[in-house]
Amino acid sequence: QKEVEQDPGPLSVPEGAIVSLNCTYSNSAFQYFMWYRQYSRKGPELLMYTYSSGNKEDGRFTAQVDKSSKYISLFIRDSQPSDSATYLCAMSAKAGNTPLVFGKGTRLSVIA
Amino acid sequence: DAEITQSPRHKITETGRQVTLACHQTWNHNNMFWYRQDLGHGLRLIHYSYGVQDTNKGEVSDGYSVSRSNTEDLPLTLESAASSQTSVYFCASSEGSRDEQFFGPGTRLTVL
């Protein structure tokens, strides 16, 4: 079993839809969780950063962590064509001085 | 503005040649990382460094080497390029005590 599992998609939704992206993980030591967005032919950029369990909201984006289920989610409300990208989850057990473990990414297309 | 740059952005080389990819960051970050990204594999860690003179092997380090002589730069060397090393290479950096990694724009390498 991979440490981090992420459905590669592709996921195609109409503009305005609510999008749910998910990752599961096996290492119960993970405490720091991130979501990166990667546009085609660009480097990943950090979208959301959360510590431990709970929710974090930033505009149309909400990151949710359920450590008891080893499951993290990213919700995108009122999705826009500009949200079309690959979304990668990443996590670590310790802040700093520990390599991140990445999911393989989910490719999202938002159709106008 | 502080940034992270990679050069060259595109390179075509022949099997057996030595190739060096440059990564330069102006954030004064202690941590630097090299990844390769391939379809179906996501981001895979090649080498990383937590400071000057420190280097560590990642998941896919065979055939690659790095050296860290200053804070700003972490060049990646392919000792004898192989066709299996055709990929997109990303450099990233982060502060010493934090996980959030900032990625460069990537280098697309083709080995013929």
Short mmCIF file of N, CA and C in Angstrom, two decimals, chain B:
data_model
loop_
_atom_site.label_atom_id
_atom_site.label_comp_id
_atom_site.label_asym_id
_atom_site.label_seq_id
_atom_site.Cartn_x
_atom_site.Cartn_y
_atom_site.Cartn_z
N ASP B 1 11.53 40.84 -5.72
CA ASP B 1 10.85 39.76 -5.01
C ASP B 1 11.73 38.51 -4.98
N ALA B 2 11.68 37.83 -3.83
CA ALA B 2 12.42 36.57 -3.73
C ALA B 2 11.79 35.54 -4.66
N GLU B 3 12.62 34.62 -5.14
CA GLU B 3 12.11 33.65 -6.09
C GLU B 3 13.02 32.43 -6.14
N ILE B 4 12.57 31.44 -6.90
CA ILE B 4 13.38 30.26 -7.17
C ILE B 4 13.40 30.05 -8.68
N THR B 5 14.57 29.92 -9.23
CA THR B 5 14.70 29.78 -10.68
C THR B 5 15.43 28.49 -11.02
N GLN B 6 15.13 27.99 -12.21
CA GLN B 6 15.78 26.78 -12.71
C GLN B 6 16.28 27.05 -14.13
N SER B 7 17.44 26.49 -14.43
CA SER B 7 17.94 26.60 -15.79
C SER B 7 18.73 25.35 -16.17
N PRO B 8 18.68 24.94 -17.45
CA PRO B 8 17.82 25.53 -18.47
C PRO B 8 16.38 25.13 -18.28
N ARG B 9 15.46 25.72 -19.00
CA ARG B 9 14.06 25.33 -18.91
C ARG B 9 13.79 24.09 -19.77
N HIS B 10 14.54 23.96 -20.84
CA HIS B 10 14.42 22.79 -21.72
C HIS B 10 15.82 22.35 -22.11
N LYS B 11 16.00 21.03 -22.16
CA LYS B 11 17.31 20.52 -22.60
C LYS B 11 17.12 19.18 -23.27
N ILE B 12 17.82 19.01 -24.37
CA ILE B 12 17.89 17.72 -25.07
C ILE B 12 19.35 17.29 -25.03
N THR B 13 19.59 16.05 -24.61
CA THR B 13 20.95 15.56 -24.53
C THR B 13 20.99 14.12 -25.04
N GLU B 14 22.19 13.58 -25.12
CA GLU B 14 22.35 12.20 -25.63
C GLU B 14 22.69 11.26 -24.48
N THR B 15 22.36 10.03 -24.66
CA THR B 15 22.68 8.99 -23.68
C THR B 15 24.17 8.99 -23.38
N GLY B 16 24.51 8.92 -22.09
CA GLY B 16 25.90 8.84 -21.67
C GLY B 16 26.54 10.18 -21.33
N ARG B 17 25.92 11.26 -21.71
CA ARG B 17 26.49 12.59 -21.41
C ARG B 17 26.19 12.99 -19.97
N GLN B 18 27.09 13.80 -19.41
CA GLN B 18 26.85 14.37 -18.10
C GLN B 18 26.03 15.65 -18.26
N VAL B 19 25.03 15.81 -17.42
CA VAL B 19 24.14 16.96 -17.50
C VAL B 19 24.00 17.56 -16.12
N THR B 20 24.03 18.89 -16.04
CA THR B 20 23.80 19.56 -14.76
C THR B 20 22.64 20.53 -14.90
N LEU B 21 21.68 20.38 -13.99
CA LEU B 21 20.53 21.28 -13.94
C LEU B 21 20.72 22.22 -12.76
N ALA B 22 20.50 23.50 -13.01
CA ALA B 22 20.74 24.51 -11.97
C ALA B 22 19.46 24.88 -11.25
N CYS B 23 19.59 25.16 -9.96
CA CYS B 23 18.49 25.66 -9.13
C CYS B 23 19.04 26.75 -8.24
N HIS B 24 18.38 27.90 -8.24
CA HIS B 24 18.84 29.06 -7.47
C HIS B 24 17.65 29.70 -6.78
N GLN B 25 17.76 29.91 -5.45
CA GLN B 25 16.67 30.57 -4.71
C GLN B 25 17.22 31.76 -3.93
N THR B 26 16.39 32.78 -3.84
CA THR B 26 16.81 34.02 -3.19
C THR B 26 16.06 34.26 -1.89
N TRP B 27 15.42 33.20 -1.35
CA TRP B 27 14.71 33.34 -0.07
C TRP B 27 15.62 33.10 1.13
N ASN B 28 16.83 32.64 0.88
CA ASN B 28 17.73 32.28 1.96
C ASN B 28 17.20 31.07 2.75
N HIS B 29 16.48 30.18 2.05
CA HIS B 29 15.95 28.98 2.68
C HIS B 29 17.06 27.97 2.92
N ASN B 30 17.00 27.31 4.08
CA ASN B 30 17.98 26.26 4.37
C ASN B 30 17.72 24.98 3.58
N ASN B 31 16.44 24.65 3.38
CA ASN B 31 16.08 23.36 2.79
C ASN B 31 15.87 23.50 1.28
N MET B 32 16.46 22.58 0.53
CA MET B 32 16.25 22.54 -0.92
C MET B 32 16.05 21.11 -1.36
N PHE B 33 15.23 20.93 -2.41
CA PHE B 33 14.80 19.59 -2.83
C PHE B 33 14.82 19.51 -4.36
N TRP B 34 15.09 18.30 -4.86
CA TRP B 34 14.95 18.02 -6.27
C TRP B 34 13.95 16.87 -6.44
N TYR B 35 12.98 17.07 -7.35
CA TYR B 35 11.99 16.06 -7.69
C TYR B 35 12.01 15.82 -9.20
N ARG B 36 11.55 14.65 -9.58
CA ARG B 36 11.19 14.42 -10.97
C ARG B 36 9.70 14.09 -11.01
N GLN B 37 9.06 14.50 -12.11
CA GLN B 37 7.62 14.25 -12.25
C GLN B 37 7.37 13.54 -13.56
N ASP B 38 6.76 12.37 -13.47
CA ASP B 38 6.46 11.55 -14.63
C ASP B 38 5.01 11.13 -14.56
N LEU B 39 4.41 10.97 -15.74
CA LEU B 39 3.01 10.55 -15.80
C LEU B 39 2.85 9.22 -15.09
N GLY B 40 1.88 9.16 -14.20
CA GLY B 40 1.61 7.92 -13.49
C GLY B 40 2.41 7.73 -12.22
N HIS B 41 3.41 8.60 -12.01
CA HIS B 41 4.25 8.47 -10.82
C HIS B 41 4.17 9.67 -9.90
N GLY B 42 3.66 10.78 -10.39
CA GLY B 42 3.62 11.96 -9.55
C GLY B 42 5.01 12.52 -9.30
N LEU B 43 5.15 13.25 -8.21
CA LEU B 43 6.43 13.83 -7.83
C LEU B 43 7.23 12.82 -7.03
N ARG B 44 8.45 12.57 -7.45
CA ARG B 44 9.32 11.66 -6.71
C ARG B 44 10.60 12.38 -6.30
N LEU B 45 10.96 12.23 -5.04
CA LEU B 45 12.10 12.95 -4.47
C LEU B 45 13.41 12.29 -4.91
N ILE B 46 14.33 13.12 -5.41
CA ILE B 46 15.61 12.60 -5.90
C ILE B 46 16.69 12.80 -4.84
N HIS B 47 16.92 14.04 -4.46
CA HIS B 47 17.90 14.40 -3.42
C HIS B 47 17.38 15.61 -2.68
N TYR B 48 17.88 15.82 -1.46
CA TYR B 48 17.52 17.02 -0.73
C TYR B 48 18.65 17.44 0.19
N SER B 49 18.57 18.69 0.63
CA SER B 49 19.63 19.26 1.45
C SER B 49 19.00 20.15 2.52
N TYR B 50 19.50 20.03 3.75
CA TYR B 50 19.00 20.85 4.84
C TYR B 50 19.97 21.97 5.23
N GLY B 51 20.98 22.16 4.41
CA GLY B 51 21.92 23.24 4.67
C GLY B 51 23.20 23.03 3.90
N VAL B 52 24.09 24.01 3.97
CA VAL B 52 25.37 23.95 3.26
C VAL B 52 26.13 22.70 3.70
N GLN B 53 26.67 22.00 2.72
CA GLN B 53 27.43 20.76 2.91
C GLN B 53 26.58 19.56 3.30
N ASP B 54 25.28 19.72 3.44
CA ASP B 54 24.40 18.61 3.77
C ASP B 54 23.66 18.13 2.52
N THR B 55 23.71 16.83 2.24
CA THR B 55 22.92 16.26 1.15
C THR B 55 22.37 14.91 1.58
N ASN B 56 21.20 14.55 1.06
CA ASN B 56 20.55 13.30 1.43
C ASN B 56 19.90 12.69 0.20
N LYS B 57 19.87 11.35 0.17
CA LYS B 57 19.26 10.66 -0.96
C LYS B 57 17.76 10.55 -0.75
N GLY B 58 17.05 10.68 -1.85
CA GLY B 58 15.61 10.49 -1.82
C GLY B 58 15.23 9.14 -2.39
N GLU B 59 13.99 9.07 -2.80
CA GLU B 59 13.41 7.80 -3.26
C GLU B 59 14.06 7.28 -4.55
N VAL B 60 14.48 8.18 -5.45
CA VAL B 60 14.98 7.76 -6.76
C VAL B 60 16.33 8.42 -7.05
N SER B 61 17.32 8.20 -6.21
CA SER B 61 18.59 8.92 -6.30
C SER B 61 19.62 8.27 -7.24
N ASP B 62 19.42 7.03 -7.64
CA ASP B 62 20.42 6.35 -8.48
C ASP B 62 20.63 7.10 -9.78
N GLY B 63 21.89 7.40 -10.09
CA GLY B 63 22.23 8.08 -11.34
C GLY B 63 22.25 9.59 -11.22
N TYR B 64 21.96 10.11 -10.02
CA TYR B 64 21.92 11.54 -9.78
C TYR B 64 22.84 11.90 -8.60
N SER B 65 23.36 13.12 -8.62
CA SER B 65 24.13 13.61 -7.48
C SER B 65 23.88 15.10 -7.30
N VAL B 66 24.07 15.58 -6.07
CA VAL B 66 23.94 17.00 -5.76
C VAL B 66 25.09 17.39 -4.84
N SER B 67 25.37 18.68 -4.80
CA SER B 67 26.30 19.22 -3.82
C SER B 67 25.80 20.60 -3.42
N ARG B 68 26.01 20.96 -2.17
CA ARG B 68 25.51 22.25 -1.65
C ARG B 68 26.70 23.03 -1.08
N SER B 69 27.17 23.98 -1.84
CA SER B 69 28.32 24.77 -1.41
C SER B 69 27.91 26.14 -0.86
N ASN B 70 26.66 26.54 -1.11
CA ASN B 70 26.15 27.79 -0.54
C ASN B 70 24.65 27.63 -0.30
N THR B 71 24.04 28.62 0.33
CA THR B 71 22.62 28.52 0.67
C THR B 71 21.73 28.61 -0.56
N GLU B 72 22.13 29.39 -1.55
CA GLU B 72 21.24 29.73 -2.65
C GLU B 72 21.10 28.65 -3.73
N ASP B 73 22.09 27.77 -3.87
CA ASP B 73 22.12 26.89 -5.04
C ASP B 73 22.19 25.41 -4.68
N LEU B 74 21.47 24.60 -5.45
CA LEU B 74 21.58 23.14 -5.34
C LEU B 74 21.54 22.56 -6.75
N PRO B 75 22.68 22.45 -7.41
CA PRO B 75 22.70 21.87 -8.76
C PRO B 75 22.51 20.36 -8.72
N LEU B 76 21.79 19.85 -9.70
CA LEU B 76 21.55 18.41 -9.84
C LEU B 76 22.34 17.90 -11.04
N THR B 77 23.16 16.88 -10.83
CA THR B 77 23.98 16.33 -11.91
C THR B 77 23.55 14.92 -12.24
N LEU B 78 23.36 14.67 -13.52
CA LEU B 78 23.15 13.33 -14.04
C LEU B 78 24.50 12.88 -14.56
N GLU B 79 25.10 11.90 -13.92
CA GLU B 79 26.48 11.53 -14.22
C GLU B 79 26.63 10.99 -15.64
N SER B 80 25.70 10.14 -16.05
CA SER B 80 25.71 9.55 -17.38
C SER B 80 24.26 9.36 -17.79
N ALA B 81 23.73 10.34 -18.51
CA ALA B 81 22.30 10.40 -18.78
C ALA B 81 21.79 9.12 -19.46
N ALA B 82 20.61 8.68 -19.02
CA ALA B 82 19.95 7.51 -19.60
C ALA B 82 18.56 7.92 -20.07
N SER B 83 18.02 7.17 -21.03
CA SER B 83 16.69 7.52 -21.56
C SER B 83 15.62 7.49 -20.47
N SER B 84 15.84 6.65 -19.45
CA SER B 84 14.88 6.57 -18.34
C SER B 84 14.86 7.86 -17.50
N GLN B 85 15.84 8.73 -17.71
CA GLN B 85 15.88 9.99 -16.98
C GLN B 85 15.20 11.14 -17.73
N THR B 86 14.60 10.82 -18.86
CA THR B 86 13.75 11.80 -19.54
C THR B 86 12.57 12.10 -18.63
N SER B 87 12.40 13.37 -18.27
CA SER B 87 11.40 13.72 -17.28
C SER B 87 11.33 15.23 -17.15
N VAL B 88 10.41 15.69 -16.30
CA VAL B 88 10.38 17.09 -15.89
C VAL B 88 10.93 17.16 -14.47
N TYR B 89 11.91 18.02 -14.27
CA TYR B 89 12.59 18.13 -12.98
C TYR B 89 12.20 19.43 -12.30
N PHE B 90 11.81 19.30 -11.03
CA PHE B 90 11.44 20.48 -10.24
C PHE B 90 12.36 20.60 -9.03
N CYS B 91 12.76 21.84 -8.79
CA CYS B 91 13.50 22.19 -7.60
C CYS B 91 12.54 22.89 -6.65
N ALA B 92 12.73 22.72 -5.35
CA ALA B 92 11.89 23.39 -4.36
C ALA B 92 12.74 23.79 -3.17
N SER B 93 12.23 24.76 -2.41
CA SER B 93 12.94 25.16 -1.19
C SER B 93 11.94 25.45 -0.09
N SER B 94 12.40 25.39 1.14
CA SER B 94 11.55 25.73 2.29
C SER B 94 12.42 26.24 3.43
N GLU B 95 11.78 26.99 4.34
CA GLU B 95 12.49 27.44 5.53
C GLU B 95 12.84 26.25 6.41
N GLY B 96 13.81 26.44 7.29
CA GLY B 96 14.29 25.31 8.09
C GLY B 96 13.24 24.65 8.94
N SER B 97 12.34 25.43 9.52
CA SER B 97 11.40 24.87 10.49
C SER B 97 10.01 24.69 9.93
N ARG B 98 9.83 24.89 8.64
CA ARG B 98 8.50 24.82 8.06
C ARG B 98 8.46 23.86 6.89
N ASP B 99 7.24 23.34 6.63
CA ASP B 99 7.06 22.35 5.58
C ASP B 99 6.77 22.93 4.22
N GLU B 100 6.18 24.12 4.19
CA GLU B 100 5.69 24.63 2.91
C GLU B 100 6.85 24.77 1.93
N GLN B 101 6.77 24.03 0.85
CA GLN B 101 7.82 24.10 -0.16
C GLN B 101 7.38 24.99 -1.30
N PHE B 102 8.33 25.75 -1.82
CA PHE B 102 8.08 26.64 -2.95
C PHE B 102 8.84 26.08 -4.14
N PHE B 103 8.13 25.90 -5.23
CA PHE B 103 8.68 25.21 -6.38
C PHE B 103 9.15 26.16 -7.47
N GLY B 104 10.18 25.72 -8.17
CA GLY B 104 10.62 26.42 -9.37
C GLY B 104 9.74 26.07 -10.56
N PRO B 105 10.00 26.66 -11.73
CA PRO B 105 9.17 26.45 -12.91
C PRO B 105 9.42 25.13 -13.62
N GLY B 106 10.47 24.42 -13.26
CA GLY B 106 10.74 23.12 -13.86
C GLY B 106 11.71 23.17 -15.03
N THR B 107 12.39 22.03 -15.25
CA THR B 107 13.25 21.82 -16.42
C THR B 107 12.78 20.56 -17.12
N ARG B 108 12.49 20.69 -18.39
CA ARG B 108 12.06 19.54 -19.18
C ARG B 108 13.29 18.96 -19.86
N LEU B 109 13.68 17.75 -19.46
CA LEU B 109 14.88 17.10 -19.98
C LEU B 109 14.51 15.92 -20.84
N THR B 110 15.09 15.88 -22.02
CA THR B 110 14.91 14.75 -22.93
C THR B 110 16.27 14.12 -23.19
N VAL B 111 16.37 12.82 -22.97
CA VAL B 111 17.61 12.08 -23.22
C VAL B 111 17.37 11.14 -24.39
N LEU B 112 18.10 11.38 -25.47
CA LEU B 112 17.91 10.59 -26.70
C LEU B 112 18.94 9.47 -26.81
#
